[in-house]
GROMACS .gro file of C-alpha atoms in nm:
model
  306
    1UNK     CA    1  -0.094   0.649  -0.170
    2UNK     CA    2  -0.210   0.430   0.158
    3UNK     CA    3  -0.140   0.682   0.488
    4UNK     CA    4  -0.410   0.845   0.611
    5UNK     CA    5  -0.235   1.188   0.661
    6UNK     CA    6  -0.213   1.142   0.265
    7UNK     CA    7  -0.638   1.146   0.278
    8UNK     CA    8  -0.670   1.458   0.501
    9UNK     CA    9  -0.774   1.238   0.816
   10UNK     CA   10  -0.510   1.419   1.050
   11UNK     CA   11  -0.736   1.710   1.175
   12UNK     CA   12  -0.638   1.952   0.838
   13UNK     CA   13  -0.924   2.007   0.599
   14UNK     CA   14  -0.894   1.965   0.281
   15UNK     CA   15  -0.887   2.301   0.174
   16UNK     CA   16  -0.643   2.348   0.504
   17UNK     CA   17  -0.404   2.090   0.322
   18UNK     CA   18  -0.416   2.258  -0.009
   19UNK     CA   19  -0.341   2.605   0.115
   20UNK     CA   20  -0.076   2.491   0.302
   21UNK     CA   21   0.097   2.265   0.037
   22UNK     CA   22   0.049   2.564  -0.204
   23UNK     CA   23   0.257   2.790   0.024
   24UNK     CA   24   0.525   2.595   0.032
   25UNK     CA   25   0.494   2.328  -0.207
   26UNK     CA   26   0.675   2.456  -0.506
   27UNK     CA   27   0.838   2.205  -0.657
   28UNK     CA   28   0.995   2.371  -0.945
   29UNK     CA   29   1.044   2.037  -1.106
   30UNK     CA   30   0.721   1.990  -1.319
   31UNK     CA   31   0.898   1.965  -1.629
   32UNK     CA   32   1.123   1.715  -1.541
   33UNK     CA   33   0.848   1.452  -1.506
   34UNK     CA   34   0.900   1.433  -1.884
   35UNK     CA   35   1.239   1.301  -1.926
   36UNK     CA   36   1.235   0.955  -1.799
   37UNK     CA   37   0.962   0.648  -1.700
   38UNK     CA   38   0.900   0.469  -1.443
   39UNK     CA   39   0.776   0.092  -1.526
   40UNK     CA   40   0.567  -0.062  -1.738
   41UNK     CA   41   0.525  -0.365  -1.903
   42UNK     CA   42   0.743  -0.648  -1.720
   43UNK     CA   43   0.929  -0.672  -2.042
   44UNK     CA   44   1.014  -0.308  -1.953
   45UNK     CA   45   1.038  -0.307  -1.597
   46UNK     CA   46   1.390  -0.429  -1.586
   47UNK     CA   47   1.478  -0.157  -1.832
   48UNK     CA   48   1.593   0.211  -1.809
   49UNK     CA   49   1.267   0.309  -1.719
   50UNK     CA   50   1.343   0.482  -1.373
   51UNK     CA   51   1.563   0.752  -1.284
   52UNK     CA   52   1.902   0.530  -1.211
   53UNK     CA   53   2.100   0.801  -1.409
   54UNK     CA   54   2.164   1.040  -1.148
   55UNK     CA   55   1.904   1.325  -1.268
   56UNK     CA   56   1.616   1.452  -1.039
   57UNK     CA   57   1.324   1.185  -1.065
   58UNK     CA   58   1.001   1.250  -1.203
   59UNK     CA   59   0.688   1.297  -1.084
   60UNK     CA   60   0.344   1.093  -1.054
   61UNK     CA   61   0.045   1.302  -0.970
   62UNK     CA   62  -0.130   1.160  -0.698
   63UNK     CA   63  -0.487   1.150  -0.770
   64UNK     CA   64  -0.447   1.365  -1.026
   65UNK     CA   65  -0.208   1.591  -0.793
   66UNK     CA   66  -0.477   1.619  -0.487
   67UNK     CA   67  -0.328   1.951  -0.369
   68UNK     CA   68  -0.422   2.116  -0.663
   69UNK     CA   69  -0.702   1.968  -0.816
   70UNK     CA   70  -1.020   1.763  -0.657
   71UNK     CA   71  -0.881   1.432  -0.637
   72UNK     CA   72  -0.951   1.166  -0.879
   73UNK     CA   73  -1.172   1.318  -1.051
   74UNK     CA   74  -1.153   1.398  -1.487
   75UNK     CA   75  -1.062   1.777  -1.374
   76UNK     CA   76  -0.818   1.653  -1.194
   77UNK     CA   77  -0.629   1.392  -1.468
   78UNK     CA   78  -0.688   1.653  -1.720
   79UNK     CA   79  -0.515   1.884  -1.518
   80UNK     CA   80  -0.242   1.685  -1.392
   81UNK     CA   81  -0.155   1.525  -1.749
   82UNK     CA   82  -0.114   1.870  -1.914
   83UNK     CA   83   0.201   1.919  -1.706
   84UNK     CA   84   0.323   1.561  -1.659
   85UNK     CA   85   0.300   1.222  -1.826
   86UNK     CA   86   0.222   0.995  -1.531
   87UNK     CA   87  -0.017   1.030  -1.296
   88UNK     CA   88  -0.166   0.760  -1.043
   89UNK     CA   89  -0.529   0.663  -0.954
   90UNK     CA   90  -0.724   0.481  -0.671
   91UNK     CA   91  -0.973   0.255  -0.753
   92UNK     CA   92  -1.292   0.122  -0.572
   93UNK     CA   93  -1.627  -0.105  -0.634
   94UNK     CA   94  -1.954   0.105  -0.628
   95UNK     CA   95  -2.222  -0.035  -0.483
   96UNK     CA   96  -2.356  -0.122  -0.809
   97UNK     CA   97  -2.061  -0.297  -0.934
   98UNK     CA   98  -1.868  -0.010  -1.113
   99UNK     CA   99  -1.531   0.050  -1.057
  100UNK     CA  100  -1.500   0.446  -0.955
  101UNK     CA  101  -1.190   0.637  -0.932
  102UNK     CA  102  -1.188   0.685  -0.547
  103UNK     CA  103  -0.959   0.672  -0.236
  104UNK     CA  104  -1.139   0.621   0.050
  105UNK     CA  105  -1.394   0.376   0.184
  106UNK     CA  106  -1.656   0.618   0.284
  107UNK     CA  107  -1.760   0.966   0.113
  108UNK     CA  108  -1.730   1.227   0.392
  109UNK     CA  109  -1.426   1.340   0.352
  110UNK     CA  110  -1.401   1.460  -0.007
  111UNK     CA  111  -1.802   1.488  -0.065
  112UNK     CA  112  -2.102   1.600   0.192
  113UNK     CA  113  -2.248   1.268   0.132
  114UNK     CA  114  -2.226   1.016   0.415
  115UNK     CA  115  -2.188   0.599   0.365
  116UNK     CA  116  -1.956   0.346   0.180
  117UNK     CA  117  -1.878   0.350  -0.144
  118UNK     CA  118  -1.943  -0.046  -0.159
  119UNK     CA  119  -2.285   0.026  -0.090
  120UNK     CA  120  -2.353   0.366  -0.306
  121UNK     CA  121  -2.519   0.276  -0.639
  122UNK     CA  122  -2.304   0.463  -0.897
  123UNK     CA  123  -2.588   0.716  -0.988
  124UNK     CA  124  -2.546   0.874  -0.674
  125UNK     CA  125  -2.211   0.903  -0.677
  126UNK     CA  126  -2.249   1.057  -1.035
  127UNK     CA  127  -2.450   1.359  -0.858
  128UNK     CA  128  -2.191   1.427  -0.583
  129UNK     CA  129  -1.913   1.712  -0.607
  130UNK     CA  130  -1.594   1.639  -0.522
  131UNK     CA  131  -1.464   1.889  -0.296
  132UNK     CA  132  -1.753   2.157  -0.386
  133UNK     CA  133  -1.558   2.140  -0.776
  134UNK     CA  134  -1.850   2.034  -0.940
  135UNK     CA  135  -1.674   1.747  -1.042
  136UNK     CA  136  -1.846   1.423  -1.001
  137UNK     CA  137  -1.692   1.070  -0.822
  138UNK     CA  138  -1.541   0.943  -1.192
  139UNK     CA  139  -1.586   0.597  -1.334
  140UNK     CA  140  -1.233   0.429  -1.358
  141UNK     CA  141  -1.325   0.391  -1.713
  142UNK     CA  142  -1.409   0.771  -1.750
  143UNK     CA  143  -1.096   0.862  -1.536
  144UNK     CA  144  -0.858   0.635  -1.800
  145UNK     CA  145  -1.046   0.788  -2.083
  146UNK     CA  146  -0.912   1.108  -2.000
  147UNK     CA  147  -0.520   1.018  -1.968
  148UNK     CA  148  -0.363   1.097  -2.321
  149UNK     CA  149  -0.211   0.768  -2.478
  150UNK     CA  150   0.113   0.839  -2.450
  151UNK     CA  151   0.090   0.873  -2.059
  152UNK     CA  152   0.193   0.609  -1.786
  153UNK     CA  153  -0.114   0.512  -1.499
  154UNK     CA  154  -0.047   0.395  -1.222
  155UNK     CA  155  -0.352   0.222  -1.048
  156UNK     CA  156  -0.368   0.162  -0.652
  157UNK     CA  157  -0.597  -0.087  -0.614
  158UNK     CA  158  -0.794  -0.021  -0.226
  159UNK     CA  159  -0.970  -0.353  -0.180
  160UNK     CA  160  -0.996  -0.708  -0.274
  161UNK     CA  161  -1.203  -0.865  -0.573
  162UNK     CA  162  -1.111  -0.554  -0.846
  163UNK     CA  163  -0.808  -0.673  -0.992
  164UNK     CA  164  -0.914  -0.875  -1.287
  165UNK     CA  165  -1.193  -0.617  -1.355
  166UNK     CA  166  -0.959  -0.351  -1.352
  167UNK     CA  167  -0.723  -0.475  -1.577
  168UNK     CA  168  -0.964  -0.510  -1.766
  169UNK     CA  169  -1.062  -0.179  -1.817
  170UNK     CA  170  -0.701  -0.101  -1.871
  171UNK     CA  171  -0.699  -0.342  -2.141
  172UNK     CA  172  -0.912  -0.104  -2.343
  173UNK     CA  173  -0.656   0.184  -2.345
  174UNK     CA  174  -0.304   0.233  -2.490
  175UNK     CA  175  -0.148   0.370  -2.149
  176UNK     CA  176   0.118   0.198  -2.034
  177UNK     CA  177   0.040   0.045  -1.694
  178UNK     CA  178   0.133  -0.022  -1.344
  179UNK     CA  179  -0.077  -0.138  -1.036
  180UNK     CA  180   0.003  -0.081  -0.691
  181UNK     CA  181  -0.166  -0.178  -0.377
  182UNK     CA  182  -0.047  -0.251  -0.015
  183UNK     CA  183  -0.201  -0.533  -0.011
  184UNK     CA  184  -0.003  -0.855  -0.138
  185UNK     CA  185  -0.316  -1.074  -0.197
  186UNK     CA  186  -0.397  -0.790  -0.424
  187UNK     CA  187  -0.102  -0.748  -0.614
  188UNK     CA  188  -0.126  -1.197  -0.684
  189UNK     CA  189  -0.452  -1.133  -0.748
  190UNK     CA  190  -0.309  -0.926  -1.063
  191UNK     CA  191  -0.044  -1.138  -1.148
  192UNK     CA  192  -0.314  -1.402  -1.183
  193UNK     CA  193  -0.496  -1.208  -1.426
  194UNK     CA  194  -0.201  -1.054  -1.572
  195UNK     CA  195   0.163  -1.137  -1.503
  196UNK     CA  196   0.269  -0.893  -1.789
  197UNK     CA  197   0.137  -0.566  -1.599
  198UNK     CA  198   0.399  -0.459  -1.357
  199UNK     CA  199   0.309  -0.413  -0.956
  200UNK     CA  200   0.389  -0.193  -0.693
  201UNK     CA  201   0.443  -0.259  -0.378
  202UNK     CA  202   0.306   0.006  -0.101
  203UNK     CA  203   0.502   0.033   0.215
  204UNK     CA  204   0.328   0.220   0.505
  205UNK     CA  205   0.552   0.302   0.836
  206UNK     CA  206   0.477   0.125   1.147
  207UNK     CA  207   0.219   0.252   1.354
  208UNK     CA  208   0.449   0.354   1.592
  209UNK     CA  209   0.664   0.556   1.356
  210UNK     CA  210   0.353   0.731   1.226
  211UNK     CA  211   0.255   0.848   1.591
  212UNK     CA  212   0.621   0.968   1.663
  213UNK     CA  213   0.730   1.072   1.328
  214UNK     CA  214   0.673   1.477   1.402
  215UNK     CA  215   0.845   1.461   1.714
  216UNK     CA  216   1.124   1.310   1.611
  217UNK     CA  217   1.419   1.527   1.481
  218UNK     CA  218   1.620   1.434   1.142
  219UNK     CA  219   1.636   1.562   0.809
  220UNK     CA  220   1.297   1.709   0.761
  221UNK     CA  221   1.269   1.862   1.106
  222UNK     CA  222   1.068   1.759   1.417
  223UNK     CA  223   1.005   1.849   1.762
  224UNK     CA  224   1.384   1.727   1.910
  225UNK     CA  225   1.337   1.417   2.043
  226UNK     CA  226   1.636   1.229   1.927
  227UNK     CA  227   1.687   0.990   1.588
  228UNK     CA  228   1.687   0.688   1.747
  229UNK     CA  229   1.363   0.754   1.905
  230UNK     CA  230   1.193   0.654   1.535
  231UNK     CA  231   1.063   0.324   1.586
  232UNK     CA  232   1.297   0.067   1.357
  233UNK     CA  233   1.105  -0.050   1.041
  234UNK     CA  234   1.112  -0.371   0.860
  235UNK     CA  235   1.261  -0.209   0.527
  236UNK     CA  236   1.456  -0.559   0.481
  237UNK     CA  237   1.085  -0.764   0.509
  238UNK     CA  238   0.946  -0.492   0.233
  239UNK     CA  239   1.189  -0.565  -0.013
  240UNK     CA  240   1.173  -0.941   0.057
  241UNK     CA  241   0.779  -0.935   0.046
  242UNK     CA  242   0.772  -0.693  -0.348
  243UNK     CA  243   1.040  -0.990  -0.480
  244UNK     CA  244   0.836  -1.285  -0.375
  245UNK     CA  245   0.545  -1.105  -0.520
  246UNK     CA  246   0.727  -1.054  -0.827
  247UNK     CA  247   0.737  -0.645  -0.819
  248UNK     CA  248   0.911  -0.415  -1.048
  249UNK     CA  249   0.868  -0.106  -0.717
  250UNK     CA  250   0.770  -0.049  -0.378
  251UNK     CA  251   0.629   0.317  -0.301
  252UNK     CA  252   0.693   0.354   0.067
  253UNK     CA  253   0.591   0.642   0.292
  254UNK     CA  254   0.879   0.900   0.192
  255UNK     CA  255   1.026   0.882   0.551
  256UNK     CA  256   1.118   0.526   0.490
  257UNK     CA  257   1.342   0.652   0.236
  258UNK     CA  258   1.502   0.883   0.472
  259UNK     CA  259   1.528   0.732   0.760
  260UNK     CA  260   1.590   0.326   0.686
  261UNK     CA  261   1.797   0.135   0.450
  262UNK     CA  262   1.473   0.074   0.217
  263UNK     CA  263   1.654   0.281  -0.100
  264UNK     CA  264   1.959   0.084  -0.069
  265UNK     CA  265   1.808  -0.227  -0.028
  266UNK     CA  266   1.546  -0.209  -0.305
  267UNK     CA  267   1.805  -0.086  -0.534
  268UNK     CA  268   2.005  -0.414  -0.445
  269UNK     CA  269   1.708  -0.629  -0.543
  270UNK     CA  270   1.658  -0.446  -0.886
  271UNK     CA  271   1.322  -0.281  -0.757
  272UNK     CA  272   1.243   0.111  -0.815
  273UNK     CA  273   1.166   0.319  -0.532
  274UNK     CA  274   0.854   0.598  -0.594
  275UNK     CA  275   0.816   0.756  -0.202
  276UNK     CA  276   0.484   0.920  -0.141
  277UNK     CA  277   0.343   1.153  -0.102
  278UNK     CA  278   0.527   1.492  -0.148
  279UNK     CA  279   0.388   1.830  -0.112
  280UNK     CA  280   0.713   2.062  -0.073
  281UNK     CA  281   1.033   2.129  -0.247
  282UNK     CA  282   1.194   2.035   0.095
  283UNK     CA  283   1.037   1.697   0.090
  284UNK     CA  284   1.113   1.669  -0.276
  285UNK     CA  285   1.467   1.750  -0.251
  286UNK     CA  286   1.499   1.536   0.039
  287UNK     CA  287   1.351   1.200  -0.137
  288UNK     CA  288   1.568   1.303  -0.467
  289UNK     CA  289   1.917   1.283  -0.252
  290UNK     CA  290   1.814   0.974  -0.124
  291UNK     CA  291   1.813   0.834  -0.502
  292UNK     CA  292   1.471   0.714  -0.575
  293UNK     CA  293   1.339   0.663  -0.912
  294UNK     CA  294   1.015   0.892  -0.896
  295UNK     CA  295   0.820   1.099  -0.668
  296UNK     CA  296   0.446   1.073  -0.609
  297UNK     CA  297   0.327   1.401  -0.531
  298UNK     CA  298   0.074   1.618  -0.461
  299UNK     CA  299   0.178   1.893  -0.598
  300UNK     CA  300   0.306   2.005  -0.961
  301UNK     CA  301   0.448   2.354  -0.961
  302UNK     CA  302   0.417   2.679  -0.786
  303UNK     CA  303   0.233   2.932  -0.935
  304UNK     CA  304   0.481   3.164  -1.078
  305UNK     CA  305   0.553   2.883  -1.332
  306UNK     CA  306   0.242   2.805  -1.467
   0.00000   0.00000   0.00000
C-alpha cells in the first residue's frame, strides 16, 4: 500500500520486481480469495466478514496485482478481478481536477513522463503507457467501472482534499467499499463525508526498521544480525490511533505482523488485520500463521495454475 519498496523505489526496476516475484511468488491460493470478505459497510464491518474462522485469508490485489499486471490501470482490474473478488486501488488529483487511479506523486517510475500528477492535466496522462502496456493512467471512475458488482474495492486514498470526491464516485457503483489511507486526517476526512463506508488504517514500520529490516534475522530470513536488533514499533499506538478514528482494519507492513504484537492487539480491539504487500508463498504463508484476515498482494497465482 504506503512503503516505498512496495512502488519499486529500492533500486529494482519494475520489470526487475516482476520477474523476481514471478519466480517465486506462487501463491497457490488464488481461489481462496473467494470464500470469505473482508469489510464493508460499517453495518458489516463488525460481521463475519474477515477470515476469523481459521481458513487461509484471502487476497486483495494490489493495484490490480502490480506484479502481474501494469498497476492501476483497467488491464490491470480486469485482470485481477477475473481471479479474485477484491482488489484495492490508489487514488490521486490530476492536475485538472480528475481523480486518476495512481500511486505515486510523480510519473517516472511507472511512465517515461517526468512531473507531478497534481500538476498533469488529465489529457496527458490519458496518452501515457503504463509500464510500456499500452495502458493509459485510468480515471478512478474508469478504474471502478471496470470492477464487476459483486466485487469488494478497496480505495487508498494518497493525499488530502479527495475524500468526499471520491466517495463520491463510489457512490455511483454497487461495489461494496472500503477506504484506506495512512493518513488519519484522511480517513476523518471520510468519516465526515461518509461514516457508513468503512476505513483502513495503514501502518508503515519505523524508519529505522525499514533500513534494518534485511539484515535482521527472523522468520523470513535476513543477513544474521540478531532479533532484537529490529527497532521496537508502536503496534500498541496503531491500534489505539484506527479505534479513535473509528476503523473496521489496519493494513500494516507485513513484518509488523511478524515481528510485533500488532495481530494480537488489533484482534483484541475488534479490528481486521490485511498486511501488505506479499509477493511469495513464503511471505504468504508467513502472514497466514500469524492469523490475519486478508492478504494484499501482488501476486495471484503461478503460472502452472492459470
Amino acid at each position: 500500500m504506503n512503503d516505498a519498496e512496495s512502488s519499486g523505489s529500492d533500486g529494482y526496476s519494475r520489470s526487475t520486481r516482476r520477474a523476481a516475484l514471478r519466480r517465486g511468488g506462487s501463491l497457490g491460493v488464488g481461489a481462496l480469495a473467494t470464500t470469505a470478505g473482508c469489510v464493508g459497510r460499517e453495518g458489516e464491518a463488525g460481521e463475519a466478514h474477515g477470515q476469523r474462522d481459521g481458513s487461509d485469508p484471502p487476497l486483495i490485489a494490489h493495484r490490480g496485482f502490480a506484479a502481474e499486471n501494469p498497476e492501476n490501470t483497467v488491464a490491470a482490474v480486469e485482470a485481477a478481478t477475473a481471479a479474485v473478488d477484491r482488489v484495492e486501488l490508489d487514488v490521486r488529483r490530476c492536475g485538472t481536477g480528475e481523480l486518476v487511479a495512481f500511486h505515486d506523486a510523480t510519473l517516472g517510475r511507472v511512465t517515461d513522463a517526468t512531473g507531478r500528477v497534481e500538476e498533469t492535466a488529465y489529457d496527458r496522462l490519458a496518452g501515457l503507457s503504463v509500464e510500456d502496456s499500452g495502458e493509459p493512467v485510468a480515471t478512478l471512475a474508469a478504474a471502478l467501472d471496470a470492477v464487476p458488482a459483486d466485487a469488494w474495492v478497496m480505495l487508498d486514498l494518497k493525499e488530502r482534499g479527495i475524500a468526499a470526491d471520491a466517495l463520491a464516485v463510489a457512490a455511483d457503483r454497487d461495489h461494496d467499499l472500503a477506504v484506506a489511507a495512512d493518513d488519519p486526517a484522511v480517513l476523518e476526512a471520510v468519516r465526515a463525508a461518509d461514516p457508513t463506508v468503512a476505513t483502513v488504517y495503514g501502518v508503515r514500520e519505523s524508519v529505522p526498521a525499514r533500513v534494518l529490516r534485511p539484515l535482521v534475522s527472523g522468520r523470513l530470513g535476513g543477513a544474521g544480525l540478531p532479533r532484537w536488533a529490529y527497532p521496537p514499533q508502536d503496534a500498541a499506538g496503531a491500534v489505539e490511533t484506527a479505534t479513535a478514528l473509528g476503523c473496521a482494519a489496519v493494513s500494516p507492513r507485513y513484518e509488523l505482523c511478524l515481528r510485533t504484537d500488532l495481530v494480537p492487539r488489533a484482534r483484541d480491539a475488534d479490528l481486521r488485520v490485511f498486511p501488505w504487500t506479499i509477493g511469495s508463498e513464503r511471505e504468504y504463508e508467513a502472514v497466514a500463521g500469524a492469523g490475519v484476515d486478508a492478504v494484499v498482494s501482488d501476486v495471484a497465482r503461478g503460472p502452472s495454475e492459470k
